[in-house]
PDB file of C-alpha atoms in Angstrom:
ATOM      1  CA  MET A   1       1.012-143.761-170.912  1.00  0.00           C
ATOM      2  CA  ARG A   2       1.922-140.465-169.303  1.00  0.00           C
ATOM      3  CA  ALA A   3      -0.919-138.101-168.524  1.00  0.00           C
ATOM      4  CA  CYS A   4      -0.653-135.052-170.724  1.00  0.00           C
ATOM      5  CA  GLY A   5      -3.651-132.859-169.950  1.00  0.00           C
ATOM      6  CA  SER A   6      -6.686-132.227-172.112  1.00  0.00           C
ATOM      7  CA  ASP A   7      -4.876-131.674-175.407  1.00  0.00           C
ATOM      8  CA  PRO A   8      -2.371-134.412-176.249  1.00  0.00           C
ATOM      9  CA  VAL A   9      -1.801-132.976-179.745  1.00  0.00           C
ATOM     10  CA  ARG A  10      -0.628-129.712-178.223  1.00  0.00           C
ATOM     11  CA  GLU A  11       1.613-131.623-175.822  1.00  0.00           C
ATOM     12  CA  ALA A  12       3.137-133.594-178.703  1.00  0.00           C
ATOM     13  CA  ALA A  13       3.713-130.347-180.592  1.00  0.00           C
ATOM     14  CA  ARG A  14       5.401-128.908-177.506  1.00  0.00           C
ATOM     15  CA  PHE A  15       7.808-131.857-177.428  1.00  0.00           C
ATOM     16  CA  LEU A  16       8.724-131.187-181.056  1.00  0.00           C
ATOM     17  CA  ALA A  17       9.096-127.445-180.577  1.00  0.00           C
ATOM     18  CA  GLU A  18      11.256-127.734-177.463  1.00  0.00           C
ATOM     19  CA  ARG A  19      13.528-130.570-178.586  1.00  0.00           C
ATOM     20  CA  ARG A  20      13.676-130.024-182.364  1.00  0.00           C
ATOM     21  CA  ASN A  21      15.462-133.285-183.059  1.00  0.00           C
ATOM     22  CA  ALA A  22      12.610-135.707-183.646  1.00  0.00           C
ATOM     23  CA  VAL A  23      12.992-138.932-185.574  1.00  0.00           C
ATOM     24  CA  VAL A  24      10.037-140.696-187.187  1.00  0.00           C
ATOM     25  CA  LEU A  25       9.441-144.447-187.482  1.00  0.00           C
ATOM     26  CA  THR A  26       6.789-145.280-190.072  1.00  0.00           C
ATOM     27  CA  GLY A  27       5.037-148.412-191.226  1.00  0.00           C
ATOM     28  CA  ALA A  28       2.363-149.528-193.661  1.00  0.00           C
ATOM     29  CA  GLY A  29      -0.357-147.492-191.949  1.00  0.00           C
ATOM     30  CA  ILE A  30       0.992-144.199-193.267  1.00  0.00           C
ATOM     31  CA  SER A  31       0.592-145.340-196.889  1.00  0.00           C
ATOM     32  CA  VAL A  32      -2.928-146.770-196.587  1.00  0.00           C
ATOM     33  CA  GLU A  33      -4.373-143.359-197.486  1.00  0.00           C
ATOM     34  CA  SER A  34      -2.319-143.519-200.695  1.00  0.00           C
ATOM     35  CA  GLY A  35      -4.160-146.687-201.703  1.00  0.00           C
ATOM     36  CA  ILE A  36      -1.486-149.168-200.633  1.00  0.00           C
ATOM     37  CA  PRO A  37      -3.021-151.897-198.448  1.00  0.00           C
ATOM     38  CA  SER A  38      -1.212-152.978-195.326  1.00  0.00           C
ATOM     39  CA  PHE A  39       0.232-156.462-195.193  1.00  0.00           C
ATOM     40  CA  ARG A  40      -1.804-157.483-192.163  1.00  0.00           C
ATOM     41  CA  GLY A  41      -5.519-157.096-191.516  1.00  0.00           C
ATOM     42  CA  ALA A  42      -8.722-158.081-193.269  1.00  0.00           C
ATOM     43  CA  GLN A  43      -7.719-156.593-196.639  1.00  0.00           C
ATOM     44  CA  GLY A  44      -3.988-157.061-196.212  1.00  0.00           C
ATOM     45  CA  MET A  45      -1.561-158.638-198.650  1.00  0.00           C
ATOM     46  CA  TRP A  46      -1.065-161.644-196.370  1.00  0.00           C
ATOM     47  CA  GLU A  47      -4.761-162.516-196.682  1.00  0.00           C
ATOM     48  CA  LYS A  48      -4.146-163.162-200.368  1.00  0.00           C
ATOM     49  CA  TYR A  49      -0.571-164.433-200.281  1.00  0.00           C
ATOM     50  CA  ASP A  50       0.816-166.676-197.565  1.00  0.00           C
ATOM     51  CA  PRO A  51       4.046-164.892-196.588  1.00  0.00           C
ATOM     52  CA  MET A  52       5.809-168.200-195.984  1.00  0.00           C
ATOM     53  CA  GLU A  53       5.079-169.187-199.597  1.00  0.00           C
ATOM     54  CA  TYR A  54       5.571-165.826-201.279  1.00  0.00           C
ATOM     55  CA  ALA A  55       7.708-163.550-199.123  1.00  0.00           C
ATOM     56  CA  THR A  56      10.732-165.499-197.919  1.00  0.00           C
ATOM     57  CA  LEU A  57      14.192-165.640-199.428  1.00  0.00           C
ATOM     58  CA  HIS A  58      13.890-169.435-199.531  1.00  0.00           C
ATOM     59  CA  ALA A  59      10.650-169.176-201.542  1.00  0.00           C
ATOM     60  CA  PHE A  60      12.291-166.795-204.007  1.00  0.00           C
ATOM     61  CA  MET A  61      15.311-169.031-204.499  1.00  0.00           C
ATOM     62  CA  GLN A  62      13.089-172.100-204.981  1.00  0.00           C
ATOM     63  CA  SER A  63      10.258-170.597-207.067  1.00  0.00           C
ATOM     64  CA  PRO A  64      11.092-167.047-208.197  1.00  0.00           C
ATOM     65  CA  ARG A  65       8.346-166.948-210.820  1.00  0.00           C
ATOM     66  CA  LYS A  66       5.739-167.812-208.193  1.00  0.00           C
ATOM     67  CA  VAL A  67       7.041-165.097-205.852  1.00  0.00           C
ATOM     68  CA  TRP A  68       6.873-162.613-208.717  1.00  0.00           C
ATOM     69  CA  GLU A  69       3.086-163.136-208.800  1.00  0.00           C
ATOM     70  CA  MET A  70       2.961-161.243-205.505  1.00  0.00           C
ATOM     71  CA  LEU A  71       5.801-158.867-206.376  1.00  0.00           C
ATOM     72  CA  THR A  72       4.073-157.843-209.610  1.00  0.00           C
ATOM     73  CA  GLU A  73       1.043-156.739-207.629  1.00  0.00           C
ATOM     74  CA  MET A  74       3.219-154.863-205.126  1.00  0.00           C
ATOM     75  CA  VAL A  75       5.212-153.048-207.817  1.00  0.00           C
ATOM     76  CA  SER A  76       2.024-152.104-209.687  1.00  0.00           C
ATOM     77  CA  VAL A  77       0.174-150.826-206.619  1.00  0.00           C
ATOM     78  CA  CYS A  78       3.136-148.863-205.283  1.00  0.00           C
ATOM     79  CA  GLY A  79       3.950-147.487-208.720  1.00  0.00           C
ATOM     80  CA  ASP A  80       0.449-146.050-209.039  1.00  0.00           C
ATOM     81  CA  ALA A  81       0.462-144.478-205.565  1.00  0.00           C
ATOM     82  CA  SER A  82       1.169-140.854-204.705  1.00  0.00           C
ATOM     83  CA  PRO A  83       2.305-139.384-201.385  1.00  0.00           C
ATOM     84  CA  ASN A  84      -0.561-138.340-199.142  1.00  0.00           C
ATOM     85  CA  ALA A  85      -0.876-135.508-196.642  1.00  0.00           C
ATOM     86  CA  ALA A  86       0.942-137.498-193.951  1.00  0.00           C
ATOM     87  CA  HIS A  87       4.036-137.964-196.116  1.00  0.00           C
ATOM     88  CA  LYS A  88       3.968-134.287-197.068  1.00  0.00           C
ATOM     89  CA  GLY A  89       3.369-133.265-193.462  1.00  0.00           C
ATOM     90  CA  LEU A  90       6.497-135.062-192.290  1.00  0.00           C
ATOM     91  CA  ALA A  91       8.473-133.389-195.076  1.00  0.00           C
ATOM     92  CA  ALA A  92       7.145-130.023-193.914  1.00  0.00           C
ATOM     93  CA  LEU A  93       8.171-130.761-190.322  1.00  0.00           C
ATOM     94  CA  GLU A  94      11.643-131.647-191.584  1.00  0.00           C
ATOM     95  CA  GLU A  95      11.842-128.438-193.609  1.00  0.00           C
ATOM     96  CA  MET A  96      10.850-126.427-190.531  1.00  0.00           C
ATOM     97  CA  GLY A  97      13.569-128.067-188.445  1.00  0.00           C
ATOM     98  CA  PHE A  98      11.405-130.202-186.161  1.00  0.00           C
ATOM     99  CA  VAL A  99      12.151-133.606-187.730  1.00  0.00           C
ATOM    100  CA  ARG A 100      15.657-134.683-188.661  1.00  0.00           C
ATOM    101  CA  ALA A 101      15.104-138.171-190.117  1.00  0.00           C
ATOM    102  CA  VAL A 102      12.468-140.703-191.152  1.00  0.00           C
ATOM    103  CA  ILE A 103      13.075-144.415-190.594  1.00  0.00           C
ATOM    104  CA  THR A 104      10.581-146.279-192.741  1.00  0.00           C
ATOM    105  CA  GLN A 105       9.703-149.949-192.922  1.00  0.00           C
ATOM    106  CA  ASN A 106       7.885-149.239-196.186  1.00  0.00           C
ATOM    107  CA  VAL A 107       9.343-149.984-199.605  1.00  0.00           C
ATOM    108  CA  ASP A 108       7.109-147.669-201.657  1.00  0.00           C
ATOM    109  CA  GLY A 109       9.368-144.597-201.876  1.00  0.00           C
ATOM    110  CA  LEU A 110       6.528-142.243-200.927  1.00  0.00           C
ATOM    111  CA  HIS A 111       8.477-140.378-198.252  1.00  0.00           C
ATOM    112  CA  GLN A 112      11.013-139.224-200.826  1.00  0.00           C
ATOM    113  CA  ALA A 113       8.237-138.453-203.308  1.00  0.00           C
ATOM    114  CA  GLY A 114       6.527-136.412-200.594  1.00  0.00           C
ATOM    115  CA  GLY A 115       9.617-134.278-200.036  1.00  0.00           C
ATOM    116  CA  SER A 116      11.480-135.908-197.137  1.00  0.00           C
ATOM    117  CA  ARG A 117      15.233-135.656-197.625  1.00  0.00           C
ATOM    118  CA  ARG A 118      16.684-137.808-194.819  1.00  0.00           C
ATOM    119  CA  VAL A 119      15.016-141.217-195.222  1.00  0.00           C
ATOM    120  CA  ILE A 120      16.426-144.491-193.894  1.00  0.00           C
ATOM    121  CA  GLU A 121      14.823-147.350-195.822  1.00  0.00           C
ATOM    122  CA  TYR A 122      14.914-150.127-193.252  1.00  0.00           C
ATOM    123  CA  HIS A 123      13.512-152.784-195.581  1.00  0.00           C
ATOM    124  CA  GLY A 124      14.884-151.499-198.888  1.00  0.00           C
ATOM    125  CA  ASN A 125      12.777-150.239-201.795  1.00  0.00           C
ATOM    126  CA  LEU A 126      10.975-151.441-204.889  1.00  0.00           C
ATOM    127  CA  GLU A 127      12.700-148.974-207.194  1.00  0.00           C
ATOM    128  CA  GLU A 128      15.765-151.175-207.603  1.00  0.00           C
ATOM    129  CA  LEU A 129      16.235-154.776-208.723  1.00  0.00           C
ATOM    130  CA  ILE A 130      19.175-156.973-207.765  1.00  0.00           C
ATOM    131  CA  CYS A 131      20.548-160.274-209.021  1.00  0.00           C
ATOM    132  CA  VAL A 132      21.152-162.638-206.112  1.00  0.00           C
ATOM    133  CA  TYR A 133      23.731-164.516-208.192  1.00  0.00           C
ATOM    134  CA  CYS A 134      26.012-161.848-209.691  1.00  0.00           C
ATOM    135  CA  TRP A 135      24.782-158.926-207.495  1.00  0.00           C
ATOM    136  CA  LYS A 136      24.251-156.575-210.392  1.00  0.00           C
ATOM    137  CA  HIS A 137      21.731-153.781-209.721  1.00  0.00           C
ATOM    138  CA  TYR A 138      19.175-152.252-212.094  1.00  0.00           C
ATOM    139  CA  PRO A 139      16.504-149.547-211.816  1.00  0.00           C
ATOM    140  CA  THR A 140      13.155-151.362-211.714  1.00  0.00           C
ATOM    141  CA  ARG A 141      11.760-149.178-214.493  1.00  0.00           C
ATOM    142  CA  ASP A 142      14.493-150.424-216.850  1.00  0.00           C
ATOM    143  CA  ARG A 143      13.858-154.151-216.370  1.00  0.00           C
ATOM    144  CA  TRP A 144      10.286-154.725-215.234  1.00  0.00           C
ATOM    145  CA  LEU A 145       7.197-154.886-217.428  1.00  0.00           C
ATOM    146  CA  PRO A 146       3.718-155.933-216.227  1.00  0.00           C
ATOM    147  CA  GLY A 147       3.195-159.622-216.836  1.00  0.00           C
ATOM    148  CA  ALA A 148       6.888-160.358-217.331  1.00  0.00           C
ATOM    149  CA  VAL A 149       9.566-161.617-214.960  1.00  0.00           C
ATOM    150  CA  PRO A 150      12.637-159.322-215.006  1.00  0.00           C
ATOM    151  CA  LEU A 151      15.912-160.962-215.958  1.00  0.00           C
ATOM    152  CA  CYS A 152      19.530-160.085-215.284  1.00  0.00           C
ATOM    153  CA  ASP A 153      22.073-159.929-218.096  1.00  0.00           C
ATOM    154  CA  CYS A 154      23.409-163.194-216.670  1.00  0.00           C
ATOM    155  CA  GLY A 155      20.026-164.829-217.312  1.00  0.00           C
ATOM    156  CA  GLU A 156      18.848-165.184-213.709  1.00  0.00           C
ATOM    157  CA  ILE A 157      15.580-163.767-212.391  1.00  0.00           C
ATOM    158  CA  LEU A 158      15.975-160.450-210.605  1.00  0.00           C
ATOM    159  CA  LYS A 159      14.690-159.720-207.110  1.00  0.00           C
ATOM    160  CA  PRO A 160      13.511-156.330-205.828  1.00  0.00           C
ATOM    161  CA  ASN A 161      16.054-154.849-203.444  1.00  0.00           C
ATOM    162  CA  VAL A 162      13.721-155.349-200.485  1.00  0.00           C
ATOM    163  CA  VAL A 163      14.127-157.441-197.352  1.00  0.00           C
ATOM    164  CA  LEU A 164      12.226-160.716-197.559  1.00  0.00           C
ATOM    165  CA  PHE A 165      11.615-162.901-194.531  1.00  0.00           C
ATOM    166  CA  GLY A 166      14.832-164.746-193.824  1.00  0.00           C
ATOM    167  CA  GLU A 167      17.045-161.903-195.028  1.00  0.00           C
ATOM    168  CA  PRO A 168      18.988-159.605-192.693  1.00  0.00           C
ATOM    169  CA  ILE A 169      18.322-155.895-192.483  1.00  0.00           C
ATOM    170  CA  PRO A 170      20.973-154.022-194.514  1.00  0.00           C
ATOM    171  CA  TRP A 171      23.690-153.310-191.966  1.00  0.00           C
ATOM    172  CA  LEU A 172      23.996-149.610-192.811  1.00  0.00           C
ATOM    173  CA  ALA A 173      20.246-149.007-192.513  1.00  0.00           C
ATOM    174  CA  GLN A 174      20.109-150.819-189.178  1.00  0.00           C
ATOM    175  CA  GLU A 175      23.163-148.987-187.856  1.00  0.00           C
ATOM    176  CA  GLN A 176      21.809-145.588-188.907  1.00  0.00           C
ATOM    177  CA  ALA A 177      18.333-146.320-187.532  1.00  0.00           C
ATOM    178  CA  GLU A 178      19.634-147.387-184.133  1.00  0.00           C
ATOM    179  CA  GLU A 179      21.933-144.365-183.929  1.00  0.00           C
ATOM    180  CA  GLU A 180      19.014-142.044-184.713  1.00  0.00           C
ATOM    181  CA  ALA A 181      16.949-143.781-182.028  1.00  0.00           C
ATOM    182  CA  ARG A 182      19.718-143.418-179.448  1.00  0.00           C
ATOM    183  CA  THR A 183      20.206-139.699-180.051  1.00  0.00           C
ATOM    184  CA  CYS A 184      16.737-138.314-180.785  1.00  0.00           C
ATOM    185  CA  GLY A 185      14.720-136.291-178.311  1.00  0.00           C
ATOM    186  CA  VAL A 186      11.352-137.407-179.678  1.00  0.00           C
ATOM    187  CA  LEU A 187      10.406-140.538-181.596  1.00  0.00           C
ATOM    188  CA  LEU A 188       7.207-140.272-183.620  1.00  0.00           C
ATOM    189  CA  VAL A 189       5.823-143.740-184.357  1.00  0.00           C
ATOM    190  CA  VAL A 190       3.386-143.467-187.265  1.00  0.00           C
ATOM    191  CA  GLY A 191       1.296-146.220-188.798  1.00  0.00           C
ATOM    192  CA  THR A 192       3.117-149.166-187.271  1.00  0.00           C
ATOM    193  CA  SER A 193       2.790-151.401-184.238  1.00  0.00           C
ATOM    194  CA  ALA A 194       6.532-152.160-184.494  1.00  0.00           C
ATOM    195  CA  GLN A 195       6.027-155.884-183.960  1.00  0.00           C
ATOM    196  CA  VAL A 196       8.480-157.201-186.548  1.00  0.00           C
ATOM    197  CA  SER A 197      12.039-157.782-185.378  1.00  0.00           C
ATOM    198  CA  PRO A 198      14.406-155.980-185.354  1.00  0.00           C
ATOM    199  CA  ALA A 199      12.326-152.846-186.100  1.00  0.00           C
ATOM    200  CA  CYS A 200      10.539-153.462-182.796  1.00  0.00           C
ATOM    201  CA  ASP A 201      13.782-152.556-181.017  1.00  0.00           C
ATOM    202  CA  ILE A 202      13.803-148.966-182.300  1.00  0.00           C
ATOM    203  CA  PRO A 203      11.134-147.521-179.935  1.00  0.00           C
ATOM    204  CA  GLN A 204      12.716-149.329-176.990  1.00  0.00           C
ATOM    205  CA  ILE A 205      16.180-147.975-177.835  1.00  0.00           C
ATOM    206  CA  ALA A 206      14.786-144.448-178.071  1.00  0.00           C
ATOM    207  CA  LYS A 207      12.871-144.795-174.804  1.00  0.00           C
ATOM    208  CA  GLU A 208      15.872-146.141-172.904  1.00  0.00           C
ATOM    209  CA  SER A 209      17.944-143.247-174.257  1.00  0.00           C
ATOM    210  CA  GLY A 210      15.534-140.667-172.843  1.00  0.00           C
ATOM    211  CA  ALA A 211      13.347-139.825-175.843  1.00  0.00           C
ATOM    212  CA  ALA A 212       9.651-139.058-175.607  1.00  0.00           C
ATOM    213  CA  ILE A 213       7.600-141.558-177.631  1.00  0.00           C
ATOM    214  CA  VAL A 214       4.618-140.135-179.521  1.00  0.00           C
ATOM    215  CA  GLU A 215       2.498-142.801-181.209  1.00  0.00           C
ATOM    216  CA  ILE A 216       0.104-142.031-184.068  1.00  0.00           C
ATOM    217  CA  ASN A 217      -2.129-145.040-184.669  1.00  0.00           C
ATOM    218  CA  PRO A 218      -5.924-145.372-184.875  1.00  0.00           C
ATOM    219  CA  GLU A 219      -5.948-148.248-182.375  1.00  0.00           C
ATOM    220  CA  GLU A 220      -3.898-149.331-179.393  1.00  0.00           C
ATOM    221  CA  THR A 221      -0.814-151.418-180.112  1.00  0.00           C
ATOM    222  CA  SER A 222       1.715-153.290-178.029  1.00  0.00           C
ATOM    223  CA  LEU A 223       3.615-149.997-177.815  1.00  0.00           C
ATOM    224  CA  SER A 224       0.685-148.106-176.293  1.00  0.00           C
ATOM    225  CA  GLY A 225       0.864-149.582-172.828  1.00  0.00           C
ATOM    226  CA  ASN A 226       4.593-150.102-172.868  1.00  0.00           C
ATOM    227  CA  VAL A 227       6.820-147.309-174.185  1.00  0.00           C
ATOM    228  CA  THR A 228       4.360-144.739-175.552  1.00  0.00           C
ATOM    229  CA  ASP A 229       4.159-141.403-173.721  1.00  0.00           C
ATOM    230  CA  ILE A 230       1.404-139.901-175.875  1.00  0.00           C
ATOM    231  CA  HIS A 231      -0.940-141.905-178.087  1.00  0.00           C
ATOM    232  CA  LEU A 232      -2.711-139.805-180.719  1.00  0.00           C
ATOM    233  CA  ARG A 233      -5.580-141.773-182.233  1.00  0.00           C
ATOM    234  CA  GLY A 234      -6.652-141.086-185.786  1.00  0.00           C
ATOM    235  CA  SER A 235      -5.407-141.278-189.329  1.00  0.00           C
ATOM    236  CA  ALA A 236      -1.805-140.283-189.907  1.00  0.00           C
ATOM    237  CA  SER A 237      -2.805-137.407-192.203  1.00  0.00           C
ATOM    238  CA  GLU A 238      -5.354-135.978-189.789  1.00  0.00           C
ATOM    239  CA  VAL A 239      -3.099-136.112-186.740  1.00  0.00           C
ATOM    240  CA  LEU A 240       0.044-134.859-188.477  1.00  0.00           C
ATOM    241  CA  LEU A 241      -1.855-131.908-189.940  1.00  0.00           C
ATOM    242  CA  ARG A 242      -3.008-130.957-186.445  1.00  0.00           C
ATOM    243  CA  ILE A 243       0.546-131.251-185.095  1.00  0.00           C
ATOM    244  CA  LEU A 244       1.859-129.182-187.996  1.00  0.00           C
ATOM    245  CA  GLU A 245      -0.688-126.461-187.312  1.00  0.00           C
ATOM    246  CA  GLU A 246       0.259-126.406-183.634  1.00  0.00           C
ATOM    247  CA  VAL A 247       4.010-126.107-184.204  1.00  0.00           C
ATOM    248  CA  SER A 248       3.424-123.537-186.937  1.00  0.00           C
ATOM    249  CA  SER A 249       1.393-121.300-184.648  1.00  0.00           C
ATOM    250  CA  GLY A 250       4.617-120.069-183.065  1.00  0.00           C
ATOM    251  CA  GLU A 251       6.666-120.017-186.272  1.00  0.00           C
ATOM    252  CA  GLU A 252       7.139-117.311-188.876  1.00  0.00           C
ATOM    253  CA  THR A 253       6.371-119.237-192.046  1.00  0.00           C
ATOM    254  CA  PRO A 254       5.620-117.953-195.558  1.00  0.00           C
ATOM    255  CA  SER A 255       2.491-120.070-195.941  1.00  0.00           C
ATOM    256  CA  SER A 256       0.134-122.078-193.806  1.00  0.00           C
ATOM    257  CA  PRO A 257       1.016-125.741-193.207  1.00  0.00           C
ATOM    258  CA  SER A 258      -2.247-126.923-194.668  1.00  0.00           C
ATOM    259  CA  SER A 259      -1.499-125.234-197.983  1.00  0.00           C
ATOM    260  CA  ARG A 260       1.918-126.885-198.180  1.00  0.00           C
ATOM    261  CA  ILE A 261       0.793-130.480-197.712  1.00  0.00           C
ATOM    262  CA  LYS A 262      -2.370-130.679-199.790  1.00  0.00           C
TER     263      LYS A 262
END
């Protein structure tokens, strides 16, 4: 990690202010404050559901009703969640011209709900269902009811348009994400350790292309001693609010950043 003086938040804000073409990579950690548990960890989804039994394409094709036990919980939890201050803070940074895109591994749609306009959904989203037999698409709200398994008009069980283990990343999302990583001046990594392939390649691509890597995670990750230039420890909301206040101190804005993201 590069030494950055006594105030790493101010240094991170300086990167954003000087380069003004930051890209953000987010993971489950940014949505924890919205009440969505991460997949890993003591209270994570994988403690309750073995991902090899519930979260692979093979499992869905073999036992779709069983997989929908987990998916029902995911759809319910994400449907009840609202964007938190971190989501709104990133949208504010985009509006001010400091952030140009968000690449998210999350499928909850909270970045868009929080106001972000340029969002690359690396793993898809839960707001759409797809038939893996006839490839017809439906809005989730039109086909899913709690306690029921959603069906296609062809009679097959629908799958959320999310990437399960064993499925490739949608080619357009991967292409756009890698292009953003290659051309950004700053990569903010928020709420993810970027361990899952191929998302783990994004920080490395950005670093090799000359970007500064600013990591926002409460603990050290595999990125911290490898590609990270500045590691800001704390919750995503707390740290992003501080960054927003720093970049706003030199901006003529109609209202304070804190009032915009609460």
